[in-house]
């Protein structure tokens, strides 16, 4: 490893994409606008940040810039004053929004021609890093707390369970006994999943075929699927499906996604398992940054109730559930398993139409 760069590579910061963040924050773009509001020049960094071609902008009205930026420049022109550290959110496409920190300067004193300068800094990855760190922090706290709690609860449960079973056996048909037993089962499953989540078991990586893992996961969920007469569309298109993975953990993750899909659907819904190989340019922007691009996409979609937009960002948080009997741990565990496999997961949904979970893997070149 080279120590010549100012930033010595270090595993902890590399994992968070720290160097990428520094890069993004240090490179700034510049847009110049004259007193008539026309763009006089645009640095290559600004063009690439705004995903716009300089030729389409130079000499044109500044209103052609993305609306929030155009409006800030307009205000600076009209009020004849600079603006410092304005954070603007720009929507690039369906998958991506960008956070830009903008400083607007007014240069030149009359009678010299005046120039308005907008200096753009990309804060997107810095914001993402901030968010990831706070999520890691919360997860670490939850992890430590739940590990100790789960052990205590599990021990206490043994006594309560034995007592309840004995009582129910002595007076069968007692409604309350059934309820107590059902609730105890639920607690047991929560505690079991908490222990799984808290006690990190490192994946044992070996070459596995994703198509085989998916088929096995389907078999594990078969009972729930046939109970609801769920139709299966199994559409495996990926040419290369070998990945370095822990088949048991990957199965657990896919079963979570499949069971969620089944739970979201009524009788007769359709579950689709689709795989395909992707060229790097087909990947969503966030996945394109750094490292070899993931190229194998697994999509698990359903025709269920879908996910309201306000829930999308909370879906993977531990204990987030909308189900009466849910634990809210399934997706937290699932994401963690995929993260340990360097796979990314994303979700798309339309309420009442269904949901689609996509997982992006880097396939092995040669198994
Ligand atoms: P649980 O299934 O115990 O509720 P999960 O972590 O597996 O916990 O899921 C969290 C929440 O995400 C669910 O309660 C549900 O609201 C939502 N969800 C997950 N998958 C789907 C899906 N395929 N369709 C609709 N909602 C879903
Ligand atoms: Mg679940």
mmCIF file of C-alpha atoms and ligand atoms in Angstrom:
data_model
loop_
_atom_site.group_PDB
_atom_site.id
_atom_site.type_symbol
_atom_site.label_atom_id
_atom_site.label_comp_id
_atom_site.label_asym_id
_atom_site.label_seq_id
_atom_site.Cartn_x
_atom_site.Cartn_y
_atom_site.Cartn_z
ATOM 1 C CA UNK A 1 0.000 0.000 0.000
ATOM 2 C CA UNK A 2 1.324 3.398 -0.926
ATOM 3 C CA UNK A 3 1.748 5.976 1.811
ATOM 4 C CA UNK A 4 2.508 8.728 -0.672
ATOM 5 C CA UNK A 5 -1.014 10.074 -0.872
ATOM 6 C CA UNK A 6 -1.983 12.389 1.959
ATOM 7 C CA UNK A 7 -4.477 9.805 3.187
ATOM 8 C CA UNK A 8 -3.018 6.470 4.219
ATOM 9 C CA UNK A 9 -5.507 3.734 3.287
ATOM 10 C CA UNK A 10 -6.936 2.237 6.405
ATOM 11 C CA UNK A 11 -9.456 -0.565 6.516
ATOM 12 C CA UNK A 12 -11.908 1.165 8.854
ATOM 13 C CA UNK A 13 -12.185 4.298 6.765
ATOM 14 C CA UNK A 14 -12.028 2.454 3.454
ATOM 15 C CA UNK A 15 -15.059 0.447 4.513
ATOM 16 C CA UNK A 16 -17.073 3.636 4.835
ATOM 17 C CA UNK A 17 -15.869 4.999 1.494
ATOM 18 C CA UNK A 18 -14.100 7.802 3.330
ATOM 19 C CA UNK A 19 -11.615 8.522 0.552
ATOM 20 C CA UNK A 20 -14.429 8.813 -1.967
ATOM 21 C CA UNK A 21 -16.161 11.281 0.339
ATOM 22 C CA UNK A 22 -13.026 13.430 0.597
ATOM 23 C CA UNK A 23 -12.636 13.345 -3.164
ATOM 24 C CA UNK A 24 -16.220 14.417 -3.740
ATOM 25 C CA UNK A 25 -16.008 17.239 -1.192
ATOM 26 C CA UNK A 26 -12.691 18.609 -2.426
ATOM 27 C CA UNK A 27 -13.587 18.804 -6.120
ATOM 28 C CA UNK A 28 -15.813 21.809 -6.619
ATOM 29 C CA UNK A 29 -17.615 23.040 -9.694
ATOM 30 C CA UNK A 30 -17.953 26.650 -10.782
ATOM 31 C CA UNK A 31 -20.705 28.341 -12.800
ATOM 32 C CA UNK A 32 -20.306 32.005 -13.928
ATOM 33 C CA UNK A 33 -23.301 34.143 -14.817
ATOM 34 C CA UNK A 34 -23.256 37.703 -16.226
ATOM 35 C CA UNK A 35 -25.545 40.593 -15.238
ATOM 36 C CA UNK A 36 -28.041 39.605 -17.947
ATOM 37 C CA UNK A 37 -28.389 36.221 -16.282
ATOM 38 C CA UNK A 38 -26.553 34.325 -19.039
ATOM 39 C CA UNK A 39 -24.120 31.559 -18.238
ATOM 40 C CA UNK A 40 -20.675 32.682 -19.369
ATOM 41 C CA UNK A 41 -18.672 29.666 -18.315
ATOM 42 C CA UNK A 42 -18.985 26.334 -16.579
ATOM 43 C CA UNK A 43 -16.120 24.271 -15.186
ATOM 44 C CA UNK A 44 -15.918 20.597 -16.247
ATOM 45 C CA UNK A 45 -16.559 19.605 -12.599
ATOM 46 C CA UNK A 46 -19.775 21.668 -12.556
ATOM 47 C CA UNK A 47 -20.922 20.071 -15.808
ATOM 48 C CA UNK A 48 -20.272 16.593 -14.483
ATOM 49 C CA UNK A 49 -21.918 17.353 -11.100
ATOM 50 C CA UNK A 50 -25.031 18.658 -12.816
ATOM 51 C CA UNK A 51 -24.919 15.892 -15.450
ATOM 52 C CA UNK A 52 -25.253 18.577 -18.155
ATOM 53 C CA UNK A 53 -23.171 19.267 -21.228
ATOM 54 C CA UNK A 54 -21.275 22.631 -21.113
ATOM 55 C CA UNK A 55 -22.206 23.318 -24.751
ATOM 56 C CA UNK A 56 -25.881 23.148 -23.860
ATOM 57 C CA UNK A 57 -25.421 25.830 -21.195
ATOM 58 C CA UNK A 58 -22.741 28.365 -22.090
ATOM 59 C CA UNK A 59 -24.285 31.561 -23.510
ATOM 60 C CA UNK A 60 -27.762 30.408 -22.411
ATOM 61 C CA UNK A 61 -30.034 31.793 -19.662
ATOM 62 C CA UNK A 62 -29.216 30.476 -16.179
ATOM 63 C CA UNK A 63 -32.830 29.261 -15.889
ATOM 64 C CA UNK A 64 -31.665 26.152 -17.780
ATOM 65 C CA UNK A 65 -29.790 25.055 -14.653
ATOM 66 C CA UNK A 66 -31.652 22.779 -12.209
ATOM 67 C CA UNK A 67 -34.469 24.835 -10.674
ATOM 68 C CA UNK A 68 -33.189 25.223 -7.056
ATOM 69 C CA UNK A 69 -29.768 26.373 -8.288
ATOM 70 C CA UNK A 70 -31.241 28.717 -10.909
ATOM 71 C CA UNK A 71 -33.467 30.281 -8.289
ATOM 72 C CA UNK A 72 -30.556 30.894 -5.883
ATOM 73 C CA UNK A 73 -28.545 32.578 -8.652
ATOM 74 C CA UNK A 74 -31.607 34.624 -9.594
ATOM 75 C CA UNK A 75 -31.973 35.832 -5.979
ATOM 76 C CA UNK A 76 -28.292 36.823 -5.878
ATOM 77 C CA UNK A 77 -28.675 38.783 -9.125
ATOM 78 C CA UNK A 78 -31.863 40.558 -8.070
ATOM 79 C CA UNK A 79 -30.799 41.362 -4.502
ATOM 80 C CA UNK A 80 -27.203 42.036 -5.567
ATOM 81 C CA UNK A 81 -25.812 40.075 -2.663
ATOM 82 C CA UNK A 82 -23.813 36.879 -2.081
ATOM 83 C CA UNK A 83 -25.176 33.692 -0.503
ATOM 84 C CA UNK A 84 -23.067 31.469 1.712
ATOM 85 C CA UNK A 85 -23.386 27.732 2.348
ATOM 86 C CA UNK A 86 -26.783 27.023 0.865
ATOM 87 C CA UNK A 87 -27.563 23.296 0.764
ATOM 88 C CA UNK A 88 -29.718 22.357 -2.204
ATOM 89 C CA UNK A 89 -31.269 18.983 -2.893
ATOM 90 C CA UNK A 90 -31.323 18.136 -6.589
ATOM 91 C CA UNK A 91 -33.227 15.156 -7.954
ATOM 92 C CA UNK A 92 -31.136 13.458 -10.641
ATOM 93 C CA UNK A 93 -33.423 10.546 -11.450
ATOM 94 C CA UNK A 94 -35.775 8.121 -9.689
ATOM 95 C CA UNK A 95 -32.975 6.463 -7.743
ATOM 96 C CA UNK A 96 -30.744 9.417 -6.924
ATOM 97 C CA UNK A 97 -30.895 12.771 -5.253
ATOM 98 C CA UNK A 98 -27.837 14.940 -4.787
ATOM 99 C CA UNK A 99 -27.034 17.366 -2.009
ATOM 100 C CA UNK A 100 -25.065 20.366 -3.248
ATOM 101 C CA UNK A 101 -23.554 23.011 -1.011
ATOM 102 C CA UNK A 102 -23.612 26.251 -2.986
ATOM 103 C CA UNK A 103 -21.783 29.526 -2.357
ATOM 104 C CA UNK A 104 -22.775 32.410 -4.591
ATOM 105 C CA UNK A 105 -20.307 35.299 -4.932
ATOM 106 C CA UNK A 106 -20.741 38.690 -6.615
ATOM 107 C CA UNK A 107 -17.520 39.868 -8.237
ATOM 108 C CA UNK A 108 -16.441 43.228 -9.750
ATOM 109 C CA UNK A 109 -17.480 46.762 -8.758
ATOM 110 C CA UNK A 110 -19.344 49.045 -11.203
ATOM 111 C CA UNK A 111 -18.557 50.431 -13.701
ATOM 112 C CA UNK A 112 -16.618 47.198 -14.283
ATOM 113 C CA UNK A 113 -18.799 44.357 -15.533
ATOM 114 C CA UNK A 114 -20.091 42.299 -12.648
ATOM 115 C CA UNK A 115 -20.066 38.532 -12.492
ATOM 116 C CA UNK A 116 -22.004 36.117 -10.331
ATOM 117 C CA UNK A 117 -20.129 32.974 -9.403
ATOM 118 C CA UNK A 118 -21.781 29.840 -8.031
ATOM 119 C CA UNK A 119 -19.342 27.406 -6.408
ATOM 120 C CA UNK A 120 -20.759 23.902 -6.068
ATOM 121 C CA UNK A 121 -19.635 21.195 -3.657
ATOM 122 C CA UNK A 122 -21.094 17.709 -3.757
ATOM 123 C CA UNK A 123 -22.156 16.774 -0.217
ATOM 124 C CA UNK A 124 -24.073 13.644 -1.223
ATOM 125 C CA UNK A 125 -21.509 11.098 -0.126
ATOM 126 C CA UNK A 126 -20.616 13.099 2.993
ATOM 127 C CA UNK A 127 -24.296 13.058 3.963
ATOM 128 C CA UNK A 128 -24.505 9.333 3.229
ATOM 129 C CA UNK A 129 -21.442 8.736 5.401
ATOM 130 C CA UNK A 130 -22.974 10.789 8.216
ATOM 131 C CA UNK A 131 -26.161 8.741 7.944
ATOM 132 C CA UNK A 132 -24.272 5.409 7.849
ATOM 133 C CA UNK A 133 -22.210 6.329 10.893
ATOM 134 C CA UNK A 134 -25.267 7.249 12.911
ATOM 135 C CA UNK A 135 -26.961 4.032 11.795
ATOM 136 C CA UNK A 136 -23.902 1.982 12.762
ATOM 137 C CA UNK A 137 -23.858 3.703 16.116
ATOM 138 C CA UNK A 138 -27.505 2.941 16.768
ATOM 139 C CA UNK A 139 -27.069 -0.642 15.603
ATOM 140 C CA UNK A 140 -24.043 -1.119 17.852
ATOM 141 C CA UNK A 141 -26.053 0.080 20.861
ATOM 142 C CA UNK A 142 -29.016 -2.076 19.983
ATOM 143 C CA UNK A 143 -26.693 -5.007 19.394
ATOM 144 C CA UNK A 144 -24.982 -4.720 22.755
ATOM 145 C CA UNK A 145 -28.243 -4.192 24.596
ATOM 146 C CA UNK A 146 -30.170 -6.948 22.892
ATOM 147 C CA UNK A 147 -27.392 -9.516 23.289
ATOM 148 C CA UNK A 148 -27.495 -9.221 27.067
ATOM 149 C CA UNK A 149 -31.273 -8.875 27.248
ATOM 150 C CA UNK A 150 -31.917 -11.793 24.959
ATOM 151 C CA UNK A 151 -29.882 -14.186 27.125
ATOM 152 C CA UNK A 152 -31.734 -13.131 30.267
ATOM 153 C CA UNK A 153 -35.135 -13.386 28.621
ATOM 154 C CA UNK A 154 -34.369 -16.777 27.131
ATOM 155 C CA UNK A 155 -33.471 -18.207 30.533
ATOM 156 C CA UNK A 156 -36.577 -16.788 32.160
ATOM 157 C CA UNK A 157 -38.704 -18.100 29.306
ATOM 158 C CA UNK A 158 -37.828 -21.720 29.959
ATOM 159 C CA UNK A 159 -39.521 -21.637 33.371
ATOM 160 C CA UNK A 160 -42.571 -19.713 32.145
ATOM 161 C CA UNK A 161 -42.994 -21.990 29.149
ATOM 162 C CA UNK A 162 -42.823 -25.166 31.194
ATOM 163 C CA UNK A 163 -45.342 -23.801 33.674
ATOM 164 C CA UNK A 164 -47.743 -22.714 30.923
ATOM 165 C CA UNK A 165 -47.511 -26.023 29.078
ATOM 166 C CA UNK A 166 -48.272 -27.915 32.292
ATOM 167 C CA UNK A 167 -51.210 -25.660 33.095
ATOM 168 C CA UNK A 168 -52.654 -25.984 29.584
ATOM 169 C CA UNK A 169 -52.236 -29.772 29.724
ATOM 170 C CA UNK A 170 -54.204 -29.862 32.992
ATOM 171 C CA UNK A 171 -57.073 -27.720 31.736
ATOM 172 C CA UNK A 172 -57.259 -28.075 27.946
ATOM 173 C CA UNK A 173 -59.561 -25.710 26.102
ATOM 174 C CA UNK A 174 -58.749 -22.754 28.343
ATOM 175 C CA UNK A 175 -58.677 -19.838 25.892
ATOM 176 C CA UNK A 176 -56.253 -17.812 27.915
ATOM 177 C CA UNK A 177 -53.836 -20.745 28.013
ATOM 178 C CA UNK A 178 -53.774 -20.851 24.209
ATOM 179 C CA UNK A 179 -53.217 -17.124 24.011
ATOM 180 C CA UNK A 180 -50.404 -17.322 26.551
ATOM 181 C CA UNK A 181 -48.766 -20.147 24.617
ATOM 182 C CA UNK A 182 -49.036 -18.296 21.321
ATOM 183 C CA UNK A 183 -47.580 -15.126 22.802
ATOM 184 C CA UNK A 184 -44.774 -17.100 24.409
ATOM 185 C CA UNK A 185 -43.895 -18.559 21.022
ATOM 186 C CA UNK A 186 -43.760 -15.063 19.635
ATOM 187 C CA UNK A 187 -41.434 -13.905 22.407
ATOM 188 C CA UNK A 188 -39.268 -16.943 21.815
ATOM 189 C CA UNK A 189 -39.003 -16.147 18.133
ATOM 190 C CA UNK A 190 -38.142 -12.501 18.824
ATOM 191 C CA UNK A 191 -35.479 -13.502 21.306
ATOM 192 C CA UNK A 192 -34.106 -16.121 18.911
ATOM 193 C CA UNK A 193 -33.852 -13.576 16.126
ATOM 194 C CA UNK A 194 -32.339 -10.973 18.440
ATOM 195 C CA UNK A 195 -29.632 -13.420 19.432
ATOM 196 C CA UNK A 196 -28.981 -14.165 15.788
ATOM 197 C CA UNK A 197 -28.758 -10.473 15.041
ATOM 198 C CA UNK A 198 -26.648 -9.551 18.049
ATOM 199 C CA UNK A 199 -24.203 -12.434 18.004
ATOM 200 C CA UNK A 200 -22.456 -11.857 14.695
ATOM 201 C CA UNK A 201 -21.684 -15.102 12.988
ATOM 202 C CA UNK A 202 -19.158 -14.395 10.267
ATOM 203 C CA UNK A 203 -20.240 -15.894 6.970
ATOM 204 C CA UNK A 204 -18.246 -18.925 5.894
ATOM 205 C CA UNK A 205 -17.547 -18.015 2.312
ATOM 206 C CA UNK A 206 -17.273 -20.568 -0.461
ATOM 207 C CA UNK A 207 -18.311 -20.547 -4.132
ATOM 208 C CA UNK A 208 -22.086 -21.032 -4.312
ATOM 209 C CA UNK A 209 -24.582 -20.802 -7.142
ATOM 210 C CA UNK A 210 -27.236 -18.168 -6.493
ATOM 211 C CA UNK A 211 -29.804 -20.082 -8.560
ATOM 212 C CA UNK A 212 -29.394 -23.121 -6.332
ATOM 213 C CA UNK A 213 -29.602 -20.980 -3.201
ATOM 214 C CA UNK A 214 -32.825 -19.401 -4.509
ATOM 215 C CA UNK A 215 -34.345 -22.796 -5.279
ATOM 216 C CA UNK A 216 -33.517 -24.004 -1.818
ATOM 217 C CA UNK A 217 -35.021 -20.896 -0.254
ATOM 218 C CA UNK A 218 -38.178 -21.498 -2.286
ATOM 219 C CA UNK A 219 -38.417 -25.025 -0.908
ATOM 220 C CA UNK A 220 -38.156 -23.649 2.631
ATOM 221 C CA UNK A 221 -41.036 -21.252 1.974
ATOM 222 C CA UNK A 222 -43.132 -23.779 0.029
ATOM 223 C CA UNK A 223 -45.593 -24.442 2.829
ATOM 224 C CA UNK A 224 -46.511 -20.765 3.275
ATOM 225 C CA UNK A 225 -46.752 -20.337 -0.501
ATOM 226 C CA UNK A 226 -49.073 -23.267 -1.093
ATOM 227 C CA UNK A 227 -51.304 -22.257 1.852
ATOM 228 C CA UNK A 228 -52.067 -19.028 -0.014
ATOM 229 C CA UNK A 229 -52.019 -20.578 -3.498
ATOM 230 C CA UNK A 230 -49.243 -18.204 -4.521
ATOM 231 C CA UNK A 231 -48.223 -18.521 -8.177
ATOM 232 C CA UNK A 232 -44.483 -18.644 -8.797
ATOM 233 C CA UNK A 233 -42.693 -17.053 -11.759
ATOM 234 C CA UNK A 234 -39.156 -18.335 -11.736
ATOM 235 C CA UNK A 235 -37.184 -16.432 -14.336
ATOM 236 C CA UNK A 236 -33.454 -17.063 -13.984
ATOM 237 C CA UNK A 237 -31.658 -15.181 -16.765
ATOM 238 C CA UNK A 238 -28.211 -14.580 -15.246
ATOM 239 C CA UNK A 239 -25.501 -16.316 -17.223
ATOM 240 C CA UNK A 240 -22.949 -16.246 -14.374
ATOM 241 C CA UNK A 241 -24.489 -17.059 -10.996
ATOM 242 C CA UNK A 242 -21.481 -18.180 -8.933
ATOM 243 C CA UNK A 243 -20.752 -15.903 -5.959
ATOM 244 C CA UNK A 244 -18.533 -16.157 -2.943
ATOM 245 C CA UNK A 245 -21.087 -16.746 -0.226
ATOM 246 C CA UNK A 246 -22.364 -18.594 2.809
ATOM 247 C CA UNK A 247 -25.228 -20.657 1.423
ATOM 248 C CA UNK A 248 -26.971 -21.016 4.789
ATOM 249 C CA UNK A 249 -26.952 -17.276 5.490
ATOM 250 C CA UNK A 250 -27.929 -16.354 1.935
ATOM 251 C CA UNK A 251 -30.849 -18.792 2.140
ATOM 252 C CA UNK A 252 -31.920 -17.175 5.394
ATOM 253 C CA UNK A 253 -31.832 -13.744 3.734
ATOM 254 C CA UNK A 254 -33.800 -14.865 0.664
ATOM 255 C CA UNK A 255 -36.331 -16.742 2.795
ATOM 256 C CA UNK A 256 -36.940 -13.507 4.727
ATOM 257 C CA UNK A 257 -37.623 -11.666 1.471
ATOM 258 C CA UNK A 258 -39.836 -14.450 0.106
ATOM 259 C CA UNK A 259 -41.861 -14.741 3.332
ATOM 260 C CA UNK A 260 -42.354 -10.971 3.488
ATOM 261 C CA UNK A 261 -43.595 -11.101 -0.106
ATOM 262 C CA UNK A 262 -45.995 -13.943 0.697
ATOM 263 C CA UNK A 263 -47.219 -12.126 3.820
ATOM 264 C CA UNK A 264 -47.875 -8.993 1.760
ATOM 265 C CA UNK A 265 -50.086 -10.870 -0.732
ATOM 266 C CA UNK A 266 -53.591 -12.235 -0.566
ATOM 267 C CA UNK A 267 -54.634 -15.643 -1.890
ATOM 268 C CA UNK A 268 -53.583 -16.162 -5.516
ATOM 269 C CA UNK A 269 -50.839 -13.526 -5.653
ATOM 270 C CA UNK A 270 -47.768 -13.908 -7.838
ATOM 271 C CA UNK A 271 -44.206 -14.155 -6.569
ATOM 272 C CA UNK A 272 -41.490 -13.492 -9.137
ATOM 273 C CA UNK A 273 -37.857 -14.495 -8.750
ATOM 274 C CA UNK A 274 -35.781 -12.968 -11.507
ATOM 275 C CA UNK A 275 -32.030 -12.918 -12.024
ATOM 276 C CA UNK A 276 -29.953 -11.222 -14.683
ATOM 277 C CA UNK A 277 -26.403 -10.199 -15.471
ATOM 278 C CA UNK A 278 -25.891 -6.437 -15.606
ATOM 279 C CA UNK A 279 -23.354 -4.336 -17.455
ATOM 280 C CA UNK A 280 -21.720 -1.754 -15.127
ATOM 281 C CA UNK A 281 -23.481 1.191 -16.813
ATOM 282 C CA UNK A 282 -26.873 -0.344 -16.024
ATOM 283 C CA UNK A 283 -26.247 -0.119 -12.271
ATOM 284 C CA UNK A 284 -27.905 2.561 -10.120
ATOM 285 C CA UNK A 285 -25.463 5.436 -9.473
ATOM 286 C CA UNK A 286 -24.843 4.658 -5.795
ATOM 287 C CA UNK A 287 -23.496 1.220 -6.733
ATOM 288 C CA UNK A 288 -21.171 2.504 -9.421
ATOM 289 C CA UNK A 289 -18.799 4.209 -6.981
ATOM 290 C CA UNK A 290 -15.467 2.492 -6.366
ATOM 291 C CA UNK A 291 -14.509 -1.164 -6.454
ATOM 292 C CA UNK A 292 -15.441 -3.738 -9.068
ATOM 293 C CA UNK A 293 -19.089 -3.253 -10.027
ATOM 294 C CA UNK A 294 -21.649 -5.813 -8.912
ATOM 295 C CA UNK A 295 -23.079 -7.489 -11.962
ATOM 296 C CA UNK A 296 -25.578 -10.088 -10.833
ATOM 297 C CA UNK A 297 -29.022 -8.810 -9.923
ATOM 298 C CA UNK A 298 -31.625 -10.854 -8.094
ATOM 299 C CA UNK A 299 -35.132 -9.383 -7.991
ATOM 300 C CA UNK A 300 -37.852 -10.704 -5.714
ATOM 301 C CA UNK A 301 -41.185 -9.100 -6.476
ATOM 302 C CA UNK A 302 -44.716 -9.603 -5.323
ATOM 303 C CA UNK A 303 -48.201 -8.390 -6.169
ATOM 304 C CA UNK A 304 -49.009 -7.508 -2.577
ATOM 305 C CA UNK A 305 -50.100 -4.444 -0.630
ATOM 306 C CA UNK A 306 -46.894 -2.524 -1.362
ATOM 307 C CA UNK A 307 -45.002 -0.148 0.911
ATOM 308 C CA UNK A 308 -46.045 3.479 1.524
ATOM 309 C CA UNK A 309 -43.282 5.970 0.656
ATOM 310 C CA UNK A 310 -42.957 7.130 4.262
ATOM 311 C CA UNK A 311 -42.023 3.583 5.373
ATOM 312 C CA UNK A 312 -39.387 2.953 2.711
ATOM 313 C CA UNK A 313 -36.511 4.550 4.613
ATOM 314 C CA UNK A 314 -37.341 2.706 7.859
ATOM 315 C CA UNK A 315 -37.820 -0.761 6.397
ATOM 316 C CA UNK A 316 -34.378 -2.085 7.308
ATOM 317 C CA UNK A 317 -34.333 -0.686 10.849
ATOM 318 C CA UNK A 318 -34.422 -3.318 13.576
ATOM 319 C CA UNK A 319 -37.914 -3.617 15.126
ATOM 320 C CA UNK A 320 -39.677 -1.708 12.362
ATOM 321 C CA UNK A 321 -42.817 -3.689 11.600
ATOM 322 C CA UNK A 322 -46.356 -2.991 10.445
ATOM 323 C CA UNK A 323 -47.552 -6.500 11.301
ATOM 324 C CA UNK A 324 -49.484 -7.348 14.442
ATOM 325 C CA UNK A 325 -47.290 -10.384 15.006
ATOM 326 C CA UNK A 326 -44.150 -9.090 13.310
ATOM 327 C CA UNK A 327 -40.723 -8.794 14.902
ATOM 328 C CA UNK A 328 -39.318 -6.197 12.510
ATOM 329 C CA UNK A 329 -35.996 -8.041 12.493
ATOM 330 C CA UNK A 330 -36.258 -9.916 9.183
ATOM 331 C CA UNK A 331 -35.049 -7.132 6.900
ATOM 332 C CA UNK A 332 -32.437 -5.866 9.384
ATOM 333 C CA UNK A 333 -30.891 -9.351 9.429
ATOM 334 C CA UNK A 334 -31.304 -9.684 5.674
ATOM 335 C CA UNK A 335 -29.502 -6.440 4.930
ATOM 336 C CA UNK A 336 -26.723 -7.318 7.304
ATOM 337 C CA UNK A 337 -26.205 -10.696 5.643
ATOM 338 C CA UNK A 338 -26.047 -9.066 2.217
ATOM 339 C CA UNK A 339 -23.652 -6.399 3.510
ATOM 340 C CA UNK A 340 -21.323 -9.125 4.750
ATOM 341 C CA UNK A 341 -21.455 -10.551 1.234
ATOM 342 C CA UNK A 342 -20.655 -7.103 -0.218
ATOM 343 C CA UNK A 343 -24.039 -7.184 -1.901
ATOM 344 C CA UNK A 344 -26.343 -4.170 -1.921
ATOM 345 C CA UNK A 345 -30.111 -4.285 -1.522
ATOM 346 C CA UNK A 346 -32.651 -1.759 -2.747
ATOM 347 C CA UNK A 347 -36.422 -1.651 -2.755
ATOM 348 C CA UNK A 348 -39.095 -0.217 -4.991
ATOM 349 C CA UNK A 349 -42.786 -0.282 -4.405
ATOM 350 C CA UNK A 350 -46.140 1.036 -5.465
ATOM 351 C CA UNK A 351 -48.915 0.886 -2.884
ATOM 352 C CA UNK A 352 -51.531 -1.764 -3.757
ATOM 353 C CA UNK A 353 -49.443 -2.955 -6.714
ATOM 354 C CA UNK A 354 -46.602 -4.747 -4.926
ATOM 355 C CA UNK A 355 -42.963 -4.467 -3.941
ATOM 356 C CA UNK A 356 -39.663 -5.389 -5.556
ATOM 357 C CA UNK A 357 -36.481 -6.089 -3.613
ATOM 358 C CA UNK A 358 -33.286 -6.069 -5.668
ATOM 359 C CA UNK A 359 -29.986 -7.517 -4.572
ATOM 360 C CA UNK A 360 -26.753 -6.750 -6.443
ATOM 361 C CA UNK A 361 -23.891 -9.257 -6.212
ATOM 362 C CA UNK A 362 -20.425 -9.345 -7.688
ATOM 363 C CA UNK A 363 -20.270 -12.754 -9.363
ATOM 364 C CA UNK A 364 -17.118 -14.848 -9.313
ATOM 365 C CA UNK A 365 -15.295 -14.817 -12.626
ATOM 366 C CA UNK A 366 -14.345 -18.477 -12.404
ATOM 367 C CA UNK A 367 -15.790 -20.722 -9.686
HETATM 368 P P1 LIG B 1 -41.644 -8.299 9.879
HETATM 369 O O1 LIG B 1 -41.860 -9.167 8.671
HETATM 370 O O2 LIG B 1 -41.474 -9.085 11.132
HETATM 371 O O3 LIG B 1 -42.653 -7.207 10.009
HETATM 372 P P2 LIG B 1 -39.368 -7.337 8.403
HETATM 373 O O4 LIG B 1 -38.126 -6.666 8.829
HETATM 374 O O5 LIG B 1 -39.239 -8.609 7.635
HETATM 375 O O6 LIG B 1 -40.239 -7.563 9.708
HETATM 376 O O7 LIG B 1 -40.228 -6.315 7.558
HETATM 377 C C1 LIG B 1 -40.477 -5.028 8.066
HETATM 378 C C2 LIG B 1 -41.695 -4.388 7.431
HETATM 379 O O8 LIG B 1 -41.429 -4.105 6.068
HETATM 380 C C3 LIG B 1 -42.927 -5.240 7.386
HETATM 381 O O9 LIG B 1 -43.641 -5.179 8.608
HETATM 382 C C4 LIG B 1 -43.708 -4.645 6.239
HETATM 383 O O10 LIG B 1 -44.400 -3.489 6.649
HETATM 384 C C5 LIG B 1 -42.621 -4.180 5.313
HETATM 385 N N1 LIG B 1 -42.394 -5.123 4.193
HETATM 386 C C6 LIG B 1 -41.326 -5.926 4.031
HETATM 387 N N2 LIG B 1 -41.437 -6.628 2.875
HETATM 388 C C7 LIG B 1 -42.580 -6.229 2.286
HETATM 389 C C8 LIG B 1 -43.261 -6.577 1.049
HETATM 390 N N3 LIG B 1 -42.756 -7.481 0.192
HETATM 391 N N4 LIG B 1 -44.425 -5.937 0.777
HETATM 392 C C9 LIG B 1 -44.935 -5.027 1.626
HETATM 393 N N5 LIG B 1 -44.348 -4.665 2.800
HETATM 394 C C10 LIG B 1 -43.188 -5.251 3.130
HETATM 395 MG MG1 LIG B 2 -40.399 -10.424 7.838
#
